[in-house]
Amino acid sequence: MTQFSESELASQAAESLRVGNLTEAERLSREVLPSDACHPVACYVQGSVFHQRGQNAQATTFLRRALERDPNNPGLHHYLGVVLGSASEYAAAEVSLCEAFRLSPMDAEIRVSLARIFLVQSKLSESREAYSQCLRLRPNHPAALEGMGDVSL
């Protein structure tokens, strides 16, 4: 039997997640966690699996673990914000998304996610500004164009 390193197992788990095999992604990432409970890729995969299964509390736990090890990863902050938003934890989602934005100010997708969180909190001017910033980066961004319509009503 071939032994894989933690990094190899985590990479295989991420690939399984990418192709939609949640069961295999979960199994492979769980193999990493006993020896490294905060492995960023394994925790991200676990968080993604739990989120896709609608188990946002567990997803949040794993994503926060990943951020313990990799606190400057805008993608982890972004995804945590999305998960928190899905769980209706809007204030916490806003904090996480603002950190993602601080770390990656040119990422249009982060701006859209932040605009959506502002919108559900009825922060219309902040939402409008975030959508506008996104459109300056990507003028035909479909979600930003749609969102601008929502905040203009």
PDB file of N, CA, C and O in Angstrom, residues 16-91:
ATOM      1  N   SER A  16     -10.724  15.961  -5.315  1.00  0.00           N
ATOM      2  CA  SER A  16     -12.005  15.255  -5.195  1.00  0.00           C
ATOM      3  C   SER A  16     -13.143  16.248  -4.972  1.00  0.00           C
ATOM      4  O   SER A  16     -14.223  16.106  -5.551  1.00  0.00           O
ATOM      5  N   LEU A  17     -12.890  17.257  -4.165  1.00  0.00           N
ATOM      6  CA  LEU A  17     -13.893  18.298  -3.944  1.00  0.00           C
ATOM      7  C   LEU A  17     -14.188  19.039  -5.248  1.00  0.00           C
ATOM      8  O   LEU A  17     -15.342  19.269  -5.599  1.00  0.00           O
ATOM      9  N   ARG A  18     -13.135  19.381  -5.977  1.00  0.00           N
ATOM     10  CA  ARG A  18     -13.286  20.130  -7.228  1.00  0.00           C
ATOM     11  C   ARG A  18     -14.168  19.391  -8.233  1.00  0.00           C
ATOM     12  O   ARG A  18     -14.972  20.000  -8.923  1.00  0.00           O
ATOM     13  N   VAL A  19     -14.044  18.067  -8.283  1.00  0.00           N
ATOM     14  CA  VAL A  19     -14.834  17.287  -9.241  1.00  0.00           C
ATOM     15  C   VAL A  19     -16.174  16.827  -8.656  1.00  0.00           C
ATOM     16  O   VAL A  19     -16.923  16.110  -9.313  1.00  0.00           O
ATOM     17  N   GLY A  20     -16.466  17.241  -7.421  1.00  0.00           N
ATOM     18  CA  GLY A  20     -17.772  16.961  -6.842  1.00  0.00           C
ATOM     19  C   GLY A  20     -17.906  15.666  -6.084  1.00  0.00           C
ATOM     20  O   GLY A  20     -19.022  15.275  -5.733  1.00  0.00           O
ATOM     21  N   ASN A  21     -16.804  14.993  -5.805  1.00  0.00           N
ATOM     22  CA  ASN A  21     -16.868  13.749  -5.046  1.00  0.00           C
ATOM     23  C   ASN A  21     -16.694  14.077  -3.563  1.00  0.00           C
ATOM     24  O   ASN A  21     -15.599  13.980  -3.006  1.00  0.00           O
ATOM     25  N   LEU A  22     -17.788  14.491  -2.926  1.00  0.00           N
ATOM     26  CA  LEU A  22     -17.733  14.938  -1.537  1.00  0.00           C
ATOM     27  C   LEU A  22     -17.316  13.835  -0.579  1.00  0.00           C
ATOM     28  O   LEU A  22     -16.560  14.083   0.363  1.00  0.00           O
ATOM     29  N   THR A  23     -17.789  12.627  -0.819  1.00  0.00           N
ATOM     30  CA  THR A  23     -17.458  11.517   0.077  1.00  0.00           C
ATOM     31  C   THR A  23     -15.962  11.253   0.083  1.00  0.00           C
ATOM     32  O   THR A  23     -15.346  11.111   1.142  1.00  0.00           O
ATOM     33  N   GLU A  24     -15.357  11.209  -1.098  1.00  0.00           N
ATOM     34  CA  GLU A  24     -13.912  10.966  -1.188  1.00  0.00           C
ATOM     35  C   GLU A  24     -13.128  12.160  -0.643  1.00  0.00           C
ATOM     36  O   GLU A  24     -12.122  11.991   0.039  1.00  0.00           O
ATOM     37  N   ALA A  25     -13.596  13.366  -0.918  1.00  0.00           N
ATOM     38  CA  ALA A  25     -12.922  14.561  -0.397  1.00  0.00           C
ATOM     39  C   ALA A  25     -12.925  14.543   1.125  1.00  0.00           C
ATOM     40  O   ALA A  25     -11.893  14.812   1.761  1.00  0.00           O
ATOM     41  N   GLU A  26     -14.061  14.208   1.684  1.00  0.00           N
ATOM     42  CA  GLU A  26     -14.156  14.147   3.145  1.00  0.00           C
ATOM     43  C   GLU A  26     -13.240  13.063   3.713  1.00  0.00           C
ATOM     44  O   GLU A  26     -12.510  13.290   4.679  1.00  0.00           O
ATOM     45  N   ARG A  27     -13.257  11.893   3.106  1.00  0.00           N
ATOM     46  CA  ARG A  27     -12.428  10.784   3.596  1.00  0.00           C
ATOM     47  C   ARG A  27     -10.944  11.142   3.558  1.00  0.00           C
ATOM     48  O   ARG A  27     -10.225  10.957   4.537  1.00  0.00           O
ATOM     49  N   LEU A  28     -10.492  11.666   2.426  1.00  0.00           N
ATOM     50  CA  LEU A  28      -9.069  11.991   2.289  1.00  0.00           C
ATOM     51  C   LEU A  28      -8.641  13.099   3.245  1.00  0.00           C
ATOM     52  O   LEU A  28      -7.571  13.018   3.865  1.00  0.00           O
ATOM     53  N   SER A  29      -9.463  14.121   3.376  1.00  0.00           N
ATOM     54  CA  SER A  29      -9.077  15.215   4.273  1.00  0.00           C
ATOM     55  C   SER A  29      -9.085  14.763   5.732  1.00  0.00           C
ATOM     56  O   SER A  29      -8.260  15.210   6.527  1.00  0.00           O
ATOM     57  N   ARG A  30      -9.986  13.851   6.074  1.00  0.00           N
ATOM     58  CA  ARG A  30     -10.004  13.322   7.449  1.00  0.00           C
ATOM     59  C   ARG A  30      -8.728  12.537   7.773  1.00  0.00           C
ATOM     60  O   ARG A  30      -8.338  12.458   8.939  1.00  0.00           O
ATOM     61  N   GLU A  31      -8.099  11.970   6.765  1.00  0.00           N
ATOM     62  CA  GLU A  31      -6.847  11.255   7.002  1.00  0.00           C
ATOM     63  C   GLU A  31      -5.726  12.199   7.420  1.00  0.00           C
ATOM     64  O   GLU A  31      -4.782  11.791   8.092  1.00  0.00           O
ATOM     65  N   VAL A  32      -5.810  13.435   7.008  1.00  0.00           N
ATOM     66  CA  VAL A  32      -4.776  14.426   7.330  1.00  0.00           C
ATOM     67  C   VAL A  32      -4.963  14.978   8.747  1.00  0.00           C
ATOM     68  O   VAL A  32      -3.993  15.223   9.458  1.00  0.00           O
ATOM     69  N   LEU A  33      -6.194  15.176   9.157  1.00  0.00           N
ATOM     70  CA  LEU A  33      -6.501  15.924  10.367  1.00  0.00           C
ATOM     71  C   LEU A  33      -5.973  15.327  11.669  1.00  0.00           C
ATOM     72  O   LEU A  33      -5.588  16.101  12.557  1.00  0.00           O
ATOM     73  N   PRO A  34      -5.896  14.015  11.853  1.00  0.00           N
ATOM     74  CA  PRO A  34      -5.361  13.517  13.128  1.00  0.00           C
ATOM     75  C   PRO A  34      -3.929  13.974  13.412  1.00  0.00           C
ATOM     76  O   PRO A  34      -3.580  14.238  14.561  1.00  0.00           O
ATOM     77  N   SER A  35      -3.128  14.109  12.390  1.00  0.00           N
ATOM     78  CA  SER A  35      -1.742  14.538  12.608  1.00  0.00           C
ATOM     79  C   SER A  35      -1.563  16.043  12.459  1.00  0.00           C
ATOM     80  O   SER A  35      -0.546  16.594  12.879  1.00  0.00           O
ATOM     81  N   ASP A  36      -2.543  16.729  11.870  1.00  0.00           N
ATOM     82  CA  ASP A  36      -2.449  18.174  11.680  1.00  0.00           C
ATOM     83  C   ASP A  36      -3.863  18.752  11.648  1.00  0.00           C
ATOM     84  O   ASP A  36      -4.455  18.939  10.592  1.00  0.00           O
ATOM     85  N   ALA A  37      -4.391  19.040  12.833  1.00  0.00           N
ATOM     86  CA  ALA A  37      -5.787  19.459  12.976  1.00  0.00           C
ATOM     87  C   ALA A  37      -6.099  20.801  12.322  1.00  0.00           C
ATOM     88  O   ALA A  37      -7.270  21.128  12.127  1.00  0.00           O
ATOM     89  N   CYS A  38      -5.077  21.573  11.980  1.00  0.00           N
ATOM     90  CA  CYS A  38      -5.299  22.885  11.357  1.00  0.00           C
ATOM     91  C   CYS A  38      -4.733  22.949   9.947  1.00  0.00           C
ATOM     92  O   CYS A  38      -4.491  24.050   9.425  1.00  0.00           O
ATOM     93  N   HIS A  39      -4.521  21.800   9.315  1.00  0.00           N
ATOM     94  CA  HIS A  39      -3.982  21.807   7.948  1.00  0.00           C
ATOM     95  C   HIS A  39      -4.937  22.626   7.082  1.00  0.00           C
ATOM     96  O   HIS A  39      -6.126  22.292   6.953  1.00  0.00           O
ATOM     97  N   PRO A  40      -4.459  23.724   6.479  1.00  0.00           N
ATOM     98  CA  PRO A  40      -5.372  24.636   5.788  1.00  0.00           C
ATOM     99  C   PRO A  40      -6.174  23.995   4.659  1.00  0.00           C
ATOM    100  O   PRO A  40      -7.372  24.266   4.534  1.00  0.00           O
ATOM    101  N   VAL A  41      -5.545  23.159   3.862  1.00  0.00           N
ATOM    102  CA  VAL A  41      -6.275  22.557   2.741  1.00  0.00           C
ATOM    103  C   VAL A  41      -7.273  21.528   3.252  1.00  0.00           C
ATOM    104  O   VAL A  41      -8.436  21.515   2.831  1.00  0.00           O
ATOM    105  N   ALA A  42      -6.860  20.683   4.172  1.00  0.00           N
ATOM    106  CA  ALA A  42      -7.765  19.664   4.716  1.00  0.00           C
ATOM    107  C   ALA A  42      -8.949  20.317   5.425  1.00  0.00           C
ATOM    108  O   ALA A  42     -10.101  19.883   5.254  1.00  0.00           O
ATOM    109  N   CYS A  43      -8.679  21.370   6.192  1.00  0.00           N
ATOM    110  CA  CYS A  43      -9.771  22.064   6.881  1.00  0.00           C
ATOM    111  C   CYS A  43     -10.685  22.781   5.890  1.00  0.00           C
ATOM    112  O   CYS A  43     -11.908  22.796   6.071  1.00  0.00           O
ATOM    113  N   TYR A  44     -10.110  23.372   4.844  1.00  0.00           N
ATOM    114  CA  TYR A  44     -10.930  24.000   3.810  1.00  0.00           C
ATOM    115  C   TYR A  44     -11.843  22.956   3.148  1.00  0.00           C
ATOM    116  O   TYR A  44     -13.040  23.201   2.955  1.00  0.00           O
ATOM    117  N   VAL A  45     -11.287  21.796   2.833  1.00  0.00           N
ATOM    118  CA  VAL A  45     -12.091  20.745   2.201  1.00  0.00           C
ATOM    119  C   VAL A  45     -13.215  20.308   3.141  1.00  0.00           C
ATOM    120  O   VAL A  45     -14.375  20.210   2.726  1.00  0.00           O
ATOM    121  N   GLN A  46     -12.888  20.081   4.410  1.00  0.00           N
ATOM    122  CA  GLN A  46     -13.929  19.696   5.370  1.00  0.00           C
ATOM    123  C   GLN A  46     -14.995  20.782   5.463  1.00  0.00           C
ATOM    124  O   GLN A  46     -16.193  20.489   5.446  1.00  0.00           O
ATOM    125  N   GLY A  47     -14.558  22.046   5.557  1.00  0.00           N
ATOM    126  CA  GLY A  47     -15.500  23.148   5.619  1.00  0.00           C
ATOM    127  C   GLY A  47     -16.403  23.204   4.394  1.00  0.00           C
ATOM    128  O   GLY A  47     -17.611  23.426   4.498  1.00  0.00           O
ATOM    129  N   SER A  48     -15.820  22.982   3.232  1.00  0.00           N
ATOM    130  CA  SER A  48     -16.591  22.998   1.984  1.00  0.00           C
ATOM    131  C   SER A  48     -17.601  21.863   1.946  1.00  0.00           C
ATOM    132  O   SER A  48     -18.753  22.059   1.528  1.00  0.00           O
ATOM    133  N   VAL A  49     -17.178  20.694   2.363  1.00  0.00           N
ATOM    134  CA  VAL A  49     -18.080  19.539   2.376  1.00  0.00           C
ATOM    135  C   VAL A  49     -19.256  19.812   3.318  1.00  0.00           C
ATOM    136  O   VAL A  49     -20.424  19.620   2.950  1.00  0.00           O
ATOM    137  N   PHE A  50     -18.959  20.271   4.521  1.00  0.00           N
ATOM    138  CA  PHE A  50     -20.035  20.550   5.474  1.00  0.00           C
ATOM    139  C   PHE A  50     -20.959  21.650   4.946  1.00  0.00           C
ATOM    140  O   PHE A  50     -22.183  21.551   5.070  1.00  0.00           O
ATOM    141  N   HIS A  51     -20.387  22.691   4.340  1.00  0.00           N
ATOM    142  CA  HIS A  51     -21.213  23.774   3.794  1.00  0.00           C
ATOM    143  C   HIS A  51     -22.129  23.244   2.690  1.00  0.00           C
ATOM    144  O   HIS A  51     -23.325  23.563   2.665  1.00  0.00           O
ATOM    145  N   GLN A  52     -21.603  22.433   1.802  1.00  0.00           N
ATOM    146  CA  GLN A  52     -22.416  21.892   0.711  1.00  0.00           C
ATOM    147  C   GLN A  52     -23.505  20.959   1.225  1.00  0.00           C
ATOM    148  O   GLN A  52     -24.511  20.751   0.550  1.00  0.00           O
ATOM    149  N   ARG A  53     -23.310  20.423   2.406  1.00  0.00           N
ATOM    150  CA  ARG A  53     -24.330  19.567   3.024  1.00  0.00           C
ATOM    151  C   ARG A  53     -25.262  20.359   3.932  1.00  0.00           C
ATOM    152  O   ARG A  53     -26.109  19.788   4.616  1.00  0.00           O
ATOM    153  N   GLY A  54     -25.091  21.680   3.964  1.00  0.00           N
ATOM    154  CA  GLY A  54     -25.954  22.531   4.761  1.00  0.00           C
ATOM    155  C   GLY A  54     -25.626  22.564   6.241  1.00  0.00           C
ATOM    156  O   GLY A  54     -26.423  23.029   7.051  1.00  0.00           O
ATOM    157  N   GLN A  55     -24.448  22.093   6.597  1.00  0.00           N
ATOM    158  CA  GLN A  55     -24.031  22.055   8.000  1.00  0.00           C
ATOM    159  C   GLN A  55     -23.031  23.205   8.242  1.00  0.00           C
ATOM    160  O   GLN A  55     -21.831  23.001   8.378  1.00  0.00           O
ATOM    161  N   ASN A  56     -23.590  24.411   8.316  1.00  0.00           N
ATOM    162  CA  ASN A  56     -22.746  25.599   8.342  1.00  0.00           C
ATOM    163  C   ASN A  56     -21.961  25.777   9.641  1.00  0.00           C
ATOM    164  O   ASN A  56     -20.868  26.337   9.616  1.00  0.00           O
ATOM    165  N   ALA A  57     -22.488  25.323  10.766  1.00  0.00           N
ATOM    166  CA  ALA A  57     -21.739  25.448  12.021  1.00  0.00           C
ATOM    167  C   ALA A  57     -20.449  24.635  11.948  1.00  0.00           C
ATOM    168  O   ALA A  57     -19.375  25.124  12.331  1.00  0.00           O
ATOM    169  N   GLN A  58     -20.541  23.415  11.447  1.00  0.00           N
ATOM    170  CA  GLN A  58     -19.344  22.592  11.304  1.00  0.00           C
ATOM    171  C   GLN A  58     -18.403  23.180  10.252  1.00  0.00           C
ATOM    172  O   GLN A  58     -17.181  23.171  10.425  1.00  0.00           O
ATOM    173  N   ALA A  59     -18.973  23.688   9.170  1.00  0.00           N
ATOM    174  CA  ALA A  59     -18.150  24.312   8.123  1.00  0.00           C
ATOM    175  C   ALA A  59     -17.358  25.473   8.703  1.00  0.00           C
ATOM    176  O   ALA A  59     -16.152  25.607   8.456  1.00  0.00           O
ATOM    177  N   THR A  60     -18.019  26.300   9.486  1.00  0.00           N
ATOM    178  CA  THR A  60     -17.363  27.452  10.102  1.00  0.00           C
ATOM    179  C   THR A  60     -16.218  27.020  11.008  1.00  0.00           C
ATOM    180  O   THR A  60     -15.138  27.626  10.985  1.00  0.00           O
ATOM    181  N   THR A  61     -16.437  25.976  11.776  1.00  0.00           N
ATOM    182  CA  THR A  61     -15.381  25.475  12.669  1.00  0.00           C
ATOM    183  C   THR A  61     -14.131  25.100  11.881  1.00  0.00           C
ATOM    184  O   THR A  61     -13.014  25.492  12.247  1.00  0.00           O
ATOM    185  N   PHE A  62     -14.300  24.366  10.802  1.00  0.00           N
ATOM    186  CA  PHE A  62     -13.143  23.948  10.015  1.00  0.00           C
ATOM    187  C   PHE A  62     -12.476  25.120   9.302  1.00  0.00           C
ATOM    188  O   PHE A  62     -11.241  25.181   9.221  1.00  0.00           O
ATOM    189  N   LEU A  63     -13.256  26.046   8.790  1.00  0.00           N
ATOM    190  CA  LEU A  63     -12.660  27.195   8.101  1.00  0.00           C
ATOM    191  C   LEU A  63     -11.879  28.073   9.078  1.00  0.00           C
ATOM    192  O   LEU A  63     -10.807  28.579   8.741  1.00  0.00           O
ATOM    193  N   ARG A  64     -12.383  28.213  10.286  1.00  0.00           N
ATOM    194  CA  ARG A  64     -11.641  28.986  11.295  1.00  0.00           C
ATOM    195  C   ARG A  64     -10.344  28.282  11.675  1.00  0.00           C
ATOM    196  O   ARG A  64      -9.330  28.932  11.925  1.00  0.00           O
ATOM    197  N   ARG A  65     -10.379  26.970  11.719  1.00  0.00           N
ATOM    198  CA  ARG A  65      -9.134  26.219  11.972  1.00  0.00           C
ATOM    199  C   ARG A  65      -8.118  26.481  10.878  1.00  0.00           C
ATOM    200  O   ARG A  65      -6.936  26.679  11.148  1.00  0.00           O
ATOM    201  N   ALA A  66      -8.569  26.446   9.637  1.00  0.00           N
ATOM    202  CA  ALA A  66      -7.655  26.714   8.508  1.00  0.00           C
ATOM    203  C   ALA A  66      -7.049  28.106   8.638  1.00  0.00           C
ATOM    204  O   ALA A  66      -5.851  28.309   8.379  1.00  0.00           O
ATOM    205  N   LEU A  67      -7.858  29.067   9.063  1.00  0.00           N
ATOM    206  CA  LEU A  67      -7.368  30.437   9.207  1.00  0.00           C
ATOM    207  C   LEU A  67      -6.381  30.591  10.369  1.00  0.00           C
ATOM    208  O   LEU A  67      -5.560  31.512  10.355  1.00  0.00           O
ATOM    209  N   GLU A  68      -6.450  29.696  11.352  1.00  0.00           N
ATOM    210  CA  GLU A  68      -5.443  29.718  12.422  1.00  0.00           C
ATOM    211  C   GLU A  68      -4.049  29.528  11.833  1.00  0.00           C
ATOM    212  O   GLU A  68      -3.089  30.146  12.273  1.00  0.00           O
ATOM    213  N   ARG A  69      -3.954  28.661  10.857  1.00  0.00           N
ATOM    214  CA  ARG A  69      -2.668  28.355  10.240  1.00  0.00           C
ATOM    215  C   ARG A  69      -2.321  29.327   9.120  1.00  0.00           C
ATOM    216  O   ARG A  69      -1.166  29.614   8.878  1.00  0.00           O
ATOM    217  N   ASP A  70      -3.349  29.803   8.425  1.00  0.00           N
ATOM    218  CA  ASP A  70      -3.113  30.628   7.234  1.00  0.00           C
ATOM    219  C   ASP A  70      -3.974  31.900   7.312  1.00  0.00           C
ATOM    220  O   ASP A  70      -4.889  32.094   6.520  1.00  0.00           O
ATOM    221  N   PRO A  71      -3.669  32.795   8.279  1.00  0.00           N
ATOM    222  CA  PRO A  71      -4.539  33.951   8.524  1.00  0.00           C
ATOM    223  C   PRO A  71      -4.530  35.013   7.429  1.00  0.00           C
ATOM    224  O   PRO A  71      -5.401  35.878   7.411  1.00  0.00           O
ATOM    225  N   ASN A  72      -3.581  34.937   6.527  1.00  0.00           N
ATOM    226  CA  ASN A  72      -3.495  35.930   5.454  1.00  0.00           C
ATOM    227  C   ASN A  72      -4.010  35.407   4.125  1.00  0.00           C
ATOM    228  O   ASN A  72      -3.678  35.960   3.075  1.00  0.00           O
ATOM    229  N   ASN A  73      -4.831  34.383   4.164  1.00  0.00           N
ATOM    230  CA  ASN A  73      -5.379  33.791   2.956  1.00  0.00           C
ATOM    231  C   ASN A  73      -6.737  34.424   2.652  1.00  0.00           C
ATOM    232  O   ASN A  73      -7.732  34.130   3.325  1.00  0.00           O
ATOM    233  N   PRO A  74      -6.795  35.301   1.651  1.00  0.00           N
ATOM    234  CA  PRO A  74      -8.071  35.961   1.366  1.00  0.00           C
ATOM    235  C   PRO A  74      -9.174  34.989   0.938  1.00  0.00           C
ATOM    236  O   PRO A  74     -10.348  35.213   1.232  1.00  0.00           O
ATOM    237  N   GLY A  75      -8.796  33.903   0.269  1.00  0.00           N
ATOM    238  CA  GLY A  75      -9.791  32.922  -0.152  1.00  0.00           C
ATOM    239  C   GLY A  75     -10.482  32.260   1.025  1.00  0.00           C
ATOM    240  O   GLY A  75     -11.702  32.034   0.990  1.00  0.00           O
ATOM    241  N   LEU A  76      -9.725  31.971   2.076  1.00  0.00           N
ATOM    242  CA  LEU A  76     -10.332  31.379   3.274  1.00  0.00           C
ATOM    243  C   LEU A  76     -11.258  32.372   3.963  1.00  0.00           C
ATOM    244  O   LEU A  76     -12.361  32.014   4.385  1.00  0.00           O
ATOM    245  N   HIS A  77     -10.829  33.620   4.076  1.00  0.00           N
ATOM    246  CA  HIS A  77     -11.695  34.641   4.678  1.00  0.00           C
ATOM    247  C   HIS A  77     -12.962  34.828   3.844  1.00  0.00           C
ATOM    248  O   HIS A  77     -14.058  34.964   4.394  1.00  0.00           O
ATOM    249  N   HIS A  78     -12.789  34.826   2.526  1.00  0.00           N
ATOM    250  CA  HIS A  78     -13.941  34.991   1.624  1.00  0.00           C
ATOM    251  C   HIS A  78     -14.931  33.843   1.829  1.00  0.00           C
ATOM    252  O   HIS A  78     -16.137  34.069   2.038  1.00  0.00           O
ATOM    253  N   TYR A  79     -14.432  32.619   1.789  1.00  0.00           N
ATOM    254  CA  TYR A  79     -15.339  31.483   1.909  1.00  0.00           C
ATOM    255  C   TYR A  79     -15.993  31.443   3.282  1.00  0.00           C
ATOM    256  O   TYR A  79     -17.185  31.140   3.405  1.00  0.00           O
ATOM    257  N   LEU A  80     -15.237  31.784   4.340  1.00  0.00           N
ATOM    258  CA  LEU A  80     -15.833  31.843   5.670  1.00  0.00           C
ATOM    259  C   LEU A  80     -16.957  32.874   5.681  1.00  0.00           C
ATOM    260  O   LEU A  80     -18.030  32.621   6.241  1.00  0.00           O
ATOM    261  N   GLY A  81     -16.742  34.013   5.053  1.00  0.00           N
ATOM    262  CA  GLY A  81     -17.792  35.025   4.980  1.00  0.00           C
ATOM    263  C   GLY A  81     -19.035  34.519   4.263  1.00  0.00           C
ATOM    264  O   GLY A  81     -20.163  34.785   4.684  1.00  0.00           O
ATOM    265  N   VAL A  82     -18.828  33.787   3.186  1.00  0.00           N
ATOM    266  CA  VAL A  82     -19.957  33.215   2.445  1.00  0.00           C
ATOM    267  C   VAL A  82     -20.722  32.225   3.329  1.00  0.00           C
ATOM    268  O   VAL A  82     -21.961  32.244   3.382  1.00  0.00           O
ATOM    269  N   VAL A  83     -19.995  31.365   4.024  1.00  0.00           N
ATOM    270  CA  VAL A  83     -20.631  30.372   4.899  1.00  0.00           C
ATOM    271  C   VAL A  83     -21.389  31.064   6.030  1.00  0.00           C
ATOM    272  O   VAL A  83     -22.538  30.714   6.327  1.00  0.00           O
ATOM    273  N   LEU A  84     -20.762  32.057   6.647  1.00  0.00           N
ATOM    274  CA  LEU A  84     -21.435  32.794   7.722  1.00  0.00           C
ATOM    275  C   LEU A  84     -22.691  33.492   7.201  1.00  0.00           C
ATOM    276  O   LEU A  84     -23.719  33.515   7.887  1.00  0.00           O
ATOM    277  N   GLY A  85     -22.613  34.039   6.001  1.00  0.00           N
ATOM    278  CA  GLY A  85     -23.793  34.647   5.400  1.00  0.00           C
ATOM    279  C   GLY A  85     -24.898  33.633   5.179  1.00  0.00           C
ATOM    280  O   GLY A  85     -26.077  33.916   5.421  1.00  0.00           O
ATOM    281  N   SER A  86     -24.526  32.439   4.745  1.00  0.00           N
ATOM    282  CA  SER A  86     -25.510  31.362   4.548  1.00  0.00           C
ATOM    283  C   SER A  86     -26.187  30.974   5.852  1.00  0.00           C
ATOM    284  O   SER A  86     -27.324  30.516   5.856  1.00  0.00           O
ATOM    285  N   ALA A  87     -25.452  31.165   6.953  1.00  0.00           N
ATOM    286  CA  ALA A  87     -25.991  30.838   8.278  1.00  0.00           C
ATOM    287  C   ALA A  87     -26.695  32.047   8.914  1.00  0.00           C
ATOM    288  O   ALA A  87     -27.030  32.011  10.093  1.00  0.00           O
ATOM    289  N   SER A  88     -26.897  33.109   8.136  1.00  0.00           N
ATOM    290  CA  SER A  88     -27.538  34.351   8.600  1.00  0.00           C
ATOM    291  C   SER A  88     -26.757  35.040   9.711  1.00  0.00           C
ATOM    292  O   SER A  88     -27.317  35.792  10.501  1.00  0.00           O
ATOM    293  N   GLU A  89     -25.459  34.806   9.766  1.00  0.00           N
ATOM    294  CA  GLU A  89     -24.578  35.495  10.715  1.00  0.00           C
ATOM    295  C   GLU A  89     -23.923  36.658   9.962  1.00  0.00           C
ATOM    296  O   GLU A  89     -22.734  36.647   9.673  1.00  0.00           O
ATOM    297  N   TYR A  90     -24.740  37.657   9.664  1.00  0.00           N
ATOM    298  CA  TYR A  90     -24.328  38.703   8.731  1.00  0.00           C
ATOM    299  C   TYR A  90     -23.208  39.593   9.265  1.00  0.00           C
ATOM    300  O   TYR A  90     -22.314  39.962   8.509  1.00  0.00           O
ATOM    301  N   ALA A  91     -23.250  39.945  10.534  1.00  0.00           N
ATOM    302  CA  ALA A  91     -22.194  40.799  11.078  1.00  0.00           C
ATOM    303  C   ALA A  91     -20.840  40.081  11.013  1.00  0.00           C
ATOM    304  O   ALA A  91     -19.832  40.676  10.610  1.00  0.00           O
TER     305      ALA A  91
END
